[in-house]
PDB file of C-alpha atoms in Angstrom:
ATOM      1  CA  MET A   1       0.000   0.000   0.000  1.00 92.00           C
ATOM      2  CA  LYS A   2       1.517   3.281  -1.115  1.00 93.00           C
ATOM      3  CA  VAL A   3       1.820   6.166   1.306  1.00 95.00           C
ATOM      4  CA  ILE A   4      -0.803   8.732   0.338  1.00 95.00           C
ATOM      5  CA  ARG A   5      -0.897  11.384   3.069  1.00 94.00           C
ATOM      6  CA  ASP A   6       2.114  13.561   3.866  1.00 92.00           C
ATOM      7  CA  GLU A   7       1.723  12.865   7.595  1.00 94.00           C
ATOM      8  CA  ASP A   8       2.240   9.138   6.984  1.00 95.00           C
ATOM      9  CA  LYS A   9       5.523   9.422   5.041  1.00 92.00           C
ATOM     10  CA  LYS A  10       7.739   8.755   8.065  1.00 93.00           C
ATOM     11  CA  SER A  11       5.161   6.914  10.139  1.00 95.00           C
ATOM     12  CA  ASN A  12       6.274   3.873  12.107  1.00 95.00           C
ATOM     13  CA  THR A  13       2.662   2.651  12.292  1.00 96.00           C
ATOM     14  CA  TYR A  14       1.722   2.879   8.590  1.00 97.00           C
ATOM     15  CA  ILE A  15       1.934  -0.591   6.999  1.00 97.00           C
ATOM     16  CA  LYS A  16       3.074  -0.587   3.379  1.00 96.00           C
ATOM     17  CA  HIS A  17       2.936  -4.376   3.075  1.00 96.00           C
ATOM     18  CA  PHE A  18       3.847  -7.561   4.889  1.00 95.00           C
ATOM     19  CA  GLU A  19       5.238 -10.917   3.842  1.00 93.00           C
ATOM     20  CA  VAL A  20       6.168 -14.284   5.279  1.00 90.00           C
ATOM     21  CA  LYS A  21       9.852 -15.087   5.650  1.00 89.00           C
ATOM     22  CA  LYS A  22      10.875 -18.694   6.264  1.00 84.00           C
ATOM     23  CA  GLY A  23      14.299 -20.268   6.464  1.00 82.00           C
ATOM     24  CA  THR A  24      17.151 -21.361   8.651  1.00 83.00           C
ATOM     25  CA  ILE A  25      19.561 -19.103  10.493  1.00 75.00           C
ATOM     26  CA  GLN A  26      22.956 -19.983  11.906  1.00 73.00           C
ATOM     27  CA  LYS A  27      23.515 -19.076  15.543  1.00 70.00           C
ATOM     28  CA  ASN A  28      26.853 -18.913  17.334  1.00 67.00           C
ATOM     29  CA  THR A  29      26.659 -19.555  21.061  1.00 68.00           C
ATOM     30  CA  ARG A  30      29.739 -19.067  23.215  1.00 67.00           C
ATOM     31  CA  LYS A  31      30.098 -22.005  25.600  1.00 67.00           C
ATOM     32  CA  ASN A  32      33.204 -20.709  27.319  1.00 65.00           C
ATOM     33  CA  ALA A  33      36.152 -18.407  26.726  1.00 61.00           C
ATOM     34  CA  SER A  34      37.682 -20.666  24.070  1.00 66.00           C
ATOM     35  CA  ALA A  35      34.765 -22.546  22.544  1.00 67.00           C
ATOM     36  CA  VAL A  36      31.832 -21.455  20.395  1.00 67.00           C
ATOM     37  CA  GLU A  37      28.940 -23.774  19.585  1.00 72.00           C
ATOM     38  CA  ILE A  38      27.435 -23.329  16.109  1.00 74.00           C
ATOM     39  CA  THR A  39      23.771 -24.293  15.815  1.00 75.00           C
ATOM     40  CA  THR A  40      20.990 -23.699  13.319  1.00 78.00           C
ATOM     41  CA  GLU A  41      17.474 -22.514  14.016  1.00 78.00           C
ATOM     42  CA  ASP A  42      14.427 -22.443  11.768  1.00 81.00           C
ATOM     43  CA  TYR A  43      12.415 -19.240  11.564  1.00 81.00           C
ATOM     44  CA  ASN A  44       8.921 -18.517  10.288  1.00 87.00           C
ATOM     45  CA  ASP A  45       8.244 -14.798  10.637  1.00 92.00           C
ATOM     46  CA  LEU A  46       5.730 -12.248   9.483  1.00 94.00           C
ATOM     47  CA  VAL A  47       7.808  -9.264   8.352  1.00 96.00           C
ATOM     48  CA  VAL A  48       5.906  -5.971   8.348  1.00 97.00           C
ATOM     49  CA  TYR A  49       7.289  -3.141   6.192  1.00 97.00           C
ATOM     50  CA  MET A  50       6.509   0.280   7.659  1.00 97.00           C
ATOM     51  CA  ALA A  51       6.500   3.701   5.996  1.00 96.00           C
ATOM     52  CA  ASP A  52       9.544   4.832   7.994  1.00 95.00           C
ATOM     53  CA  GLY A  53      11.635   1.965   6.619  1.00 95.00           C
ATOM     54  CA  SER A  54      11.504  -0.247   9.703  1.00 96.00           C
ATOM     55  CA  LYS A  55      10.790  -3.984   9.295  1.00 96.00           C
ATOM     56  CA  PRO A  56       9.544  -5.463  12.578  1.00 96.00           C
ATOM     57  CA  ARG A  57       9.067  -9.242  12.739  1.00 95.00           C
ATOM     58  CA  TYR A  58       6.168 -11.063  14.342  1.00 96.00           C
ATOM     59  CA  ALA A  59       4.885 -14.622  14.623  1.00 93.00           C
ATOM     60  CA  ASN A  60       3.517 -16.002  11.366  1.00 92.00           C
ATOM     61  CA  ILE A  61       0.065 -16.816  12.724  1.00 92.00           C
ATOM     62  CA  GLU A  62      -3.390 -16.190  11.267  1.00 92.00           C
ATOM     63  CA  LYS A  63      -4.299 -13.796  14.084  1.00 95.00           C
ATOM     64  CA  ASN A  64      -1.430 -11.463  13.167  1.00 96.00           C
ATOM     65  CA  LYS A  65      -2.278 -11.534   9.449  1.00 95.00           C
ATOM     66  CA  VAL A  66      -5.915 -10.687  10.131  1.00 95.00           C
ATOM     67  CA  ARG A  67      -4.876  -7.825  12.408  1.00 97.00           C
ATOM     68  CA  ALA A  68      -2.431  -6.425   9.827  1.00 97.00           C
ATOM     69  CA  LEU A  69      -5.107  -6.533   7.108  1.00 96.00           C
ATOM     70  CA  GLU A  70      -7.560  -4.748   9.411  1.00 96.00           C
ATOM     71  CA  LEU A  71      -5.020  -1.989  10.044  1.00 97.00           C
ATOM     72  CA  MET A  72      -4.349  -1.624   6.319  1.00 97.00           C
ATOM     73  CA  SER A  73      -8.084  -1.361   5.644  1.00 96.00           C
ATOM     74  CA  LYS A  74      -8.314   1.447   8.185  1.00 96.00           C
ATOM     75  CA  GLN A  75      -5.345   3.153   6.529  1.00 96.00           C
ATOM     76  CA  HIS A  76      -7.208   2.983   3.224  1.00 96.00           C
ATOM     77  CA  LEU A  77     -10.273   4.659   4.735  1.00 96.00           C
ATOM     78  CA  ARG A  78      -8.099   7.543   5.950  1.00 96.00           C
ATOM     79  CA  ASN A  79      -6.466   7.778   2.518  1.00 96.00           C
ATOM     80  CA  LYS A  80      -9.869   7.788   0.827  1.00 96.00           C
ATOM     81  CA  GLU A  81     -10.807  10.925   2.776  1.00 95.00           C
ATOM     82  CA  CYS A  82      -8.066  12.730   0.813  1.00 95.00           C
ATOM     83  CA  GLU A  83      -9.258  11.598  -2.636  1.00 95.00           C
ATOM     84  CA  GLU A  84     -11.330  14.673  -3.463  1.00 95.00           C
ATOM     85  CA  LYS A  85      -8.522  16.986  -2.388  1.00 95.00           C
ATOM     86  CA  LEU A  86      -6.019  15.024  -4.477  1.00 96.00           C
ATOM     87  CA  VAL A  87      -8.247  15.197  -7.566  1.00 95.00           C
ATOM     88  CA  SER A  88      -8.479  18.991  -7.195  1.00 95.00           C
ATOM     89  CA  LYS A  89      -4.727  19.301  -6.667  1.00 94.00           C
ATOM     90  CA  MET A  90      -3.992  17.130  -9.702  1.00 93.00           C
ATOM     91  CA  SER A  91      -6.343  19.213 -11.856  1.00 93.00           C
ATOM     92  CA  ASN A  92      -4.621  22.431 -10.784  1.00 93.00           C
ATOM     93  CA  ASN A  93      -1.195  21.023 -11.602  1.00 90.00           C
ATOM     94  CA  ILE A  94      -2.334  19.733 -14.990  1.00 92.00           C
ATOM     95  CA  THR A  95      -3.778  23.165 -15.808  1.00 92.00           C
ATOM     96  CA  MET A  96      -0.587  24.913 -14.734  1.00 89.00           C
ATOM     97  CA  ALA A  97       1.533  22.475 -16.738  1.00 90.00           C
ATOM     98  CA  GLY A  98      -0.578  23.138 -19.842  1.00 90.00           C
ATOM     99  CA  VAL A  99      -0.489  26.918 -19.411  1.00 88.00           C
ATOM    100  CA  CYS A 100       3.272  26.907 -18.876  1.00 87.00           C
ATOM    101  CA  GLY A 101       3.792  24.669 -21.881  1.00 84.00           C
ATOM    102  CA  ILE A 102       1.796  26.923 -24.190  1.00 86.00           C
ATOM    103  CA  ALA A 103       3.295  30.126 -22.735  1.00 82.00           C
ATOM    104  CA  GLY A 104       6.816  28.727 -22.999  1.00 77.00           C
ATOM    105  CA  LEU A 105       6.361  27.825 -26.656  1.00 77.00           C
ATOM    106  CA  ILE A 106       4.849  31.240 -27.436  1.00 78.00           C
ATOM    107  CA  PHE A 107       7.684  33.077 -25.701  1.00 68.00           C
ATOM    108  CA  ALA A 108      10.216  30.849 -27.440  1.00 68.00           C
ATOM    109  CA  GLY A 109       8.683  31.746 -30.806  1.00 70.00           C
ATOM    110  CA  VAL A 110       8.583  35.455 -30.028  1.00 66.00           C
ATOM    111  CA  MET A 111      12.133  35.506 -28.706  1.00 63.00           C
ATOM    112  CA  ALA A 112      13.389  33.566 -31.706  1.00 60.00           C
ATOM    113  CA  THR A 113      11.953  36.065 -34.154  1.00 64.00           C
ATOM    114  CA  GLY A 114      13.028  39.160 -32.212  1.00 56.00           C
ATOM    115  CA  VAL A 115      16.104  41.133 -33.301  1.00 51.00           C
ATOM    116  CA  PRO A 116      18.119  42.091 -30.219  1.00 55.00           C
ATOM    117  CA  ASN A 117      19.974  45.381 -29.917  1.00 55.00           C
ATOM    118  CA  GLN A 118      23.568  44.777 -30.922  1.00 54.00           C
ATOM    119  CA  ASP A 119      24.783  46.698 -27.860  1.00 52.00           C
ATOM    120  CA  TYR A 120      23.118  44.158 -25.598  1.00 54.00           C
ATOM    121  CA  LEU A 121      23.506  41.083 -27.764  1.00 56.00           C
ATOM    122  CA  LEU A 122      24.775  38.689 -25.078  1.00 60.00           C
ATOM    123  CA  PHE A 123      22.173  39.790 -22.521  1.00 57.00           C
ATOM    124  CA  ALA A 124      19.358  39.609 -25.058  1.00 59.00           C
ATOM    125  CA  ASN A 125      20.393  36.124 -26.198  1.00 61.00           C
ATOM    126  CA  ALA A 126      20.506  34.961 -22.593  1.00 62.00           C
ATOM    127  CA  ILE A 127      16.974  36.248 -22.037  1.00 64.00           C
ATOM    128  CA  ARG A 128      15.740  34.691 -25.282  1.00 64.00           C
ATOM    129  CA  ILE A 129      16.998  31.274 -24.179  1.00 68.00           C
ATOM    130  CA  SER A 130      16.482  31.293 -20.408  1.00 73.00           C
ATOM    131  CA  PHE A 131      13.033  32.866 -20.098  1.00 70.00           C
ATOM    132  CA  PRO A 132      11.024  30.329 -22.159  1.00 74.00           C
ATOM    133  CA  THR A 133      13.217  27.522 -20.819  1.00 80.00           C
ATOM    134  CA  ILE A 134      12.355  28.406 -17.209  1.00 84.00           C
ATOM    135  CA  ILE A 135       8.648  28.476 -18.053  1.00 83.00           C
ATOM    136  CA  LEU A 136       8.820  25.108 -19.828  1.00 84.00           C
ATOM    137  CA  VAL A 137      10.832  23.502 -17.003  1.00 88.00           C
ATOM    138  CA  TYR A 138       8.361  24.793 -14.426  1.00 87.00           C
ATOM    139  CA  GLY A 139       5.512  23.368 -16.507  1.00 89.00           C
ATOM    140  CA  GLY A 140       7.333  20.041 -16.702  1.00 90.00           C
ATOM    141  CA  ILE A 141       7.722  19.952 -12.913  1.00 93.00           C
ATOM    142  CA  LYS A 142       3.999  20.603 -12.515  1.00 91.00           C
ATOM    143  CA  GLY A 143       3.319  17.754 -14.939  1.00 92.00           C
ATOM    144  CA  ILE A 144       5.485  15.369 -12.898  1.00 94.00           C
ATOM    145  CA  ILE A 145       3.685  16.392  -9.704  1.00 94.00           C
ATOM    146  CA  ALA A 146       0.332  15.778 -11.413  1.00 94.00           C
ATOM    147  CA  LYS A 147       1.497  12.283 -12.449  1.00 94.00           C
ATOM    148  CA  LYS A 148       2.526  11.425  -8.877  1.00 95.00           C
ATOM    149  CA  ILE A 149      -0.833  12.595  -7.563  1.00 95.00           C
ATOM    150  CA  TYR A 150      -2.587  10.553 -10.252  1.00 95.00           C
ATOM    151  CA  ASN A 151      -0.732   7.431  -9.069  1.00 94.00           C
ATOM    152  CA  LYS A 152      -1.953   8.080  -5.519  1.00 95.00           C
ATOM    153  CA  ILE A 153      -5.528   8.416  -6.757  1.00 96.00           C
ATOM    154  CA  LYS A 154      -5.173   5.130  -8.679  1.00 95.00           C
ATOM    155  CA  GLU A 155      -3.922   3.448  -5.501  1.00 95.00           C
ATOM    156  CA  ILE A 156      -6.959   4.666  -3.550  1.00 96.00           C
ATOM    157  CA  LYS A 157      -9.366   3.533  -6.274  1.00 96.00           C
ATOM    158  CA  LYS A 158      -7.691   0.110  -6.533  1.00 96.00           C
ATOM    159  CA  ASN A 159      -7.869  -0.577  -2.800  1.00 96.00           C
ATOM    160  CA  ASP A 160     -11.419   0.741  -2.696  1.00 96.00           C
ATOM    161  CA  TYR A 161     -12.426  -1.593  -5.531  1.00 96.00           C
ATOM    162  CA  LEU A 162     -10.794  -4.553  -3.786  1.00 96.00           C
ATOM    163  CA  LEU A 163     -12.623  -3.959  -0.507  1.00 94.00           C
ATOM    164  CA  GLU A 164     -15.954  -3.410  -2.272  1.00 94.00           C
ATOM    165  CA  ASN A 165     -15.598  -6.615  -4.314  1.00 95.00           C
ATOM    166  CA  GLU A 166     -13.494  -8.793  -2.011  1.00 90.00           C
ATOM    167  CA  GLU A 167     -16.276 -11.358  -1.612  1.00 89.00           C
ATOM    168  CA  VAL A 168     -16.446 -11.966  -5.372  1.00 91.00           C
ATOM    169  CA  LEU A 169     -12.685 -11.811  -5.913  1.00 92.00           C
ATOM    170  CA  SER A 170     -12.128 -14.319  -3.098  1.00 86.00           C
ATOM    171  CA  GLU A 171     -13.898 -16.878  -5.327  1.00 82.00           C
ATOM    172  CA  ALA A 172     -11.157 -16.607  -7.950  1.00 88.00           C
ATOM    173  CA  ASP A 173      -9.973 -20.044  -9.045  1.00 90.00           C
ATOM    174  CA  LEU A 174      -6.567 -19.292 -10.486  1.00 90.00           C
ATOM    175  CA  GLU A 175      -6.342 -22.836 -11.849  1.00 88.00           C
ATOM    176  CA  ASN A 176      -9.102 -21.816 -14.265  1.00 89.00           C
ATOM    177  CA  GLU A 177      -7.526 -20.148 -17.289  1.00 89.00           C
ATOM    178  CA  ASN A 178     -10.765 -18.287 -18.022  1.00 92.00           C
ATOM    179  CA  ILE A 179     -10.342 -16.188 -14.872  1.00 94.00           C
ATOM    180  CA  LEU A 180      -7.263 -14.456 -16.326  1.00 94.00           C
ATOM    181  CA  GLU A 181      -8.700 -13.874 -19.788  1.00 94.00           C
ATOM    182  CA  ASN A 182      -7.711 -10.441 -21.188  1.00 94.00           C
ATOM    183  CA  VAL A 183      -5.478  -9.743 -18.193  1.00 95.00           C
ATOM    184  CA  LYS A 184      -2.189  -8.148 -19.257  1.00 96.00           C
ATOM    185  CA  ASP A 185       0.973 -10.258 -19.141  1.00 95.00           C
ATOM    186  CA  LYS A 186       2.546  -7.905 -16.586  1.00 96.00           C
ATOM    187  CA  ASP A 187      -0.367  -8.461 -14.216  1.00 96.00           C
ATOM    188  CA  LYS A 188      -0.370 -12.198 -14.899  1.00 95.00           C
ATOM    189  CA  ALA A 189       3.239 -12.343 -13.706  1.00 96.00           C
ATOM    190  CA  VAL A 190       2.242 -10.565 -10.480  1.00 96.00           C
ATOM    191  CA  ILE A 191      -0.719 -12.920 -10.017  1.00 95.00           C
ATOM    192  CA  ALA A 192       1.591 -15.919 -10.453  1.00 94.00           C
ATOM    193  CA  GLU A 193       3.764 -14.560  -7.618  1.00 94.00           C
ATOM    194  CA  ILE A 194       0.702 -13.990  -5.434  1.00 94.00           C
ATOM    195  CA  LYS A 195      -0.511 -17.547  -6.051  1.00 93.00           C
ATOM    196  CA  GLU A 196       2.886 -19.040  -5.312  1.00 91.00           C
ATOM    197  CA  GLU A 197       3.164 -17.235  -1.964  1.00 89.00           C
ATOM    198  CA  LYS A 198      -0.431 -17.949  -0.946  1.00 89.00           C
ATOM    199  CA  ASP A 199      -0.181 -21.632  -1.889  1.00 89.00           C
ATOM    200  CA  LYS A 200       2.756 -22.047   0.487  1.00 85.00           C
ATOM    201  CA  ASP A 201       0.353 -21.349   3.371  1.00 82.00           C
ATOM    202  CA  ASN A 202      -2.540 -23.175   1.667  1.00 84.00           C
ATOM    203  CA  ASP A 203      -4.397 -19.862   1.487  1.00 86.00           C
ATOM    204  CA  LYS A 204      -6.884 -19.775  -1.401  1.00 86.00           C
ATOM    205  CA  HIS A 205      -7.990 -16.220  -0.637  1.00 89.00           C
ATOM    206  CA  TYR A 206      -5.554 -14.823  -3.182  1.00 93.00           C
ATOM    207  CA  PHE A 207      -6.607 -11.195  -3.345  1.00 94.00           C
ATOM    208  CA  ASP A 208      -6.481  -8.981  -0.272  1.00 94.00           C
ATOM    209  CA  ILE A 209      -5.374  -5.403   0.405  1.00 95.00           C
ATOM    210  CA  ASN A 210      -1.817  -6.615   1.042  1.00 96.00           C
ATOM    211  CA  SER A 211      -1.318  -9.070  -1.828  1.00 94.00           C
ATOM    212  CA  ILE A 212      -2.558  -6.684  -4.562  1.00 95.00           C
ATOM    213  CA  ASP A 213       0.204  -4.162  -3.838  1.00 93.00           C
ATOM    214  CA  LYS A 214       1.777  -4.588  -7.313  1.00 93.00           C
ATOM    215  CA  LEU A 215      -1.416  -5.481  -9.158  1.00 95.00           C
ATOM    216  CA  SER A 216      -3.350  -2.993 -11.294  1.00 95.00           C
ATOM    217  CA  LEU A 217      -6.962  -1.910 -10.887  1.00 96.00           C
ATOM    218  CA  ASP A 218      -7.600  -2.981 -14.477  1.00 96.00           C
ATOM    219  CA  ALA A 219      -6.561  -6.562 -13.627  1.00 96.00           C
ATOM    220  CA  LEU A 220      -8.950  -6.703 -10.656  1.00 96.00           C
ATOM    221  CA  LYS A 221     -11.819  -5.455 -12.824  1.00 96.00           C
ATOM    222  CA  LYS A 222     -11.133  -8.043 -15.527  1.00 96.00           C
ATOM    223  CA  ILE A 223     -10.851 -10.873 -12.974  1.00 96.00           C
ATOM    224  CA  LYS A 224     -14.164  -9.899 -11.374  1.00 95.00           C
ATOM    225  CA  ALA A 225     -15.844  -9.707 -14.777  1.00 95.00           C
ATOM    226  CA  ASN A 226     -14.451 -13.141 -15.720  1.00 94.00           C
ATOM    227  CA  ILE A 227     -15.663 -14.687 -12.446  1.00 94.00           C
ATOM    228  CA  GLU A 228     -19.156 -13.287 -12.972  1.00 92.00           C
ATOM    229  CA  LYS A 229     -19.155 -14.492 -16.596  1.00 93.00           C
ATOM    230  CA  ASP A 230     -18.206 -18.037 -15.577  1.00 90.00           C
ATOM    231  CA  ASN A 231     -20.827 -18.042 -12.817  1.00 89.00           C
ATOM    232  CA  TYR A 232     -23.495 -16.860 -15.253  1.00 90.00           C
ATOM    233  CA  LEU A 233     -22.655 -19.376 -17.986  1.00 90.00           C
ATOM    234  CA  GLY A 234     -22.337 -22.286 -15.552  1.00 85.00           C
ATOM    235  CA  LEU A 235     -20.371 -24.314 -18.083  1.00 85.00           C
ATOM    236  CA  VAL A 236     -17.866 -27.012 -17.204  1.00 80.00           C
ATOM    237  CA  THR A 237     -14.288 -25.827 -17.748  1.00 73.00           C
ATOM    238  CA  THR A 238     -11.600 -27.853 -19.480  1.00 66.00           C
ATOM    239  CA  GLN A 239      -9.804 -28.328 -16.178  1.00 62.00           C
ATOM    240  CA  GLU A 240     -12.936 -29.627 -14.452  1.00 60.00           C
ATOM    241  CA  GLU A 241     -13.708 -32.001 -17.323  1.00 59.00           C
ATOM    242  CA  VAL A 242     -10.193 -33.451 -17.297  1.00 55.00           C
ATOM    243  CA  LYS A 243     -10.262 -33.885 -13.518  1.00 57.00           C
ATOM    244  CA  ASP A 244     -13.678 -35.539 -13.582  1.00 58.00           C
ATOM    245  CA  THR A 245     -12.647 -37.932 -16.357  1.00 57.00           C
ATOM    246  CA  SER A 246      -9.420 -38.860 -14.573  1.00 53.00           C
ATOM    247  CA  GLU A 247     -11.120 -39.506 -11.243  1.00 56.00           C
ATOM    248  CA  THR A 248     -13.856 -41.583 -12.900  1.00 54.00           C
ATOM    249  CA  LYS A 249     -11.613 -43.746 -15.044  1.00 56.00           C
ATOM    250  CA  GLY A 250      -8.603 -43.818 -12.769  1.00 56.00           C
ATOM    251  CA  GLU A 251      -6.455 -42.310 -15.485  1.00 53.00           C
ATOM    252  CA  PRO A 252      -3.592 -39.817 -14.965  1.00 52.00           C
ATOM    253  CA  LEU A 253      -4.627 -36.165 -14.821  1.00 47.00           C
ATOM    254  CA  VAL A 254      -3.527 -35.103 -18.287  1.00 45.00           C
ATOM    255  CA  LYS A 255      -4.983 -32.136 -20.125  1.00 42.00           C
ATOM    256  CA  LYS A 256      -6.008 -33.002 -23.691  1.00 37.00           C
TER     257      LYS A 256
END
């Protein structure tokens, strides 16, 4: 979850995302002044990434995951309160960028056609170059600011869409190829990562406010539409047909 509000930029309570870290760590324990015992210890932690850069670790238990998701949902609600203000701010920056762009080009054209006084040739040339350049650069900066604000608005809309449609999206069967129809390859790669991580914990609720961090709003909309289409048609998928045939005949599960 991106940081939206300025007051949350250095917050040690704003959760950007969390992930499970499993592995084995080597520990050196000093037995006495001349001997050190080397042992290994397995770890299974829930690492929480905060806005201030800290990464506290907690027990990888369902209770902690549910709590973290609740906190992130509350963060989203606070971010959503800023949406209208962000839209207005983005509009102002876009307008300023457009005005500066047009003004800069006009001044550049005027300056280029002007004939400077020979006594002030160097000064006049400096003005002819610098003045429109400053205006254009300022317009470019405003355009960049508008783009950053737009990304924040997209983040709010994506999380809002997820929470509004979480019940439907939780039905997503990612083994069904139809569910990812028309989803962009970039998003498919992200979904594959989400599935891999969730499957490790046998969690079939693939889409939540934490897991969709790198996923686009467009992908969520297409997945929801595909789920609803499959539910409406009620047709047996290729995967279901192959599974049913294999279980009935005792044959290997091979897709034809």
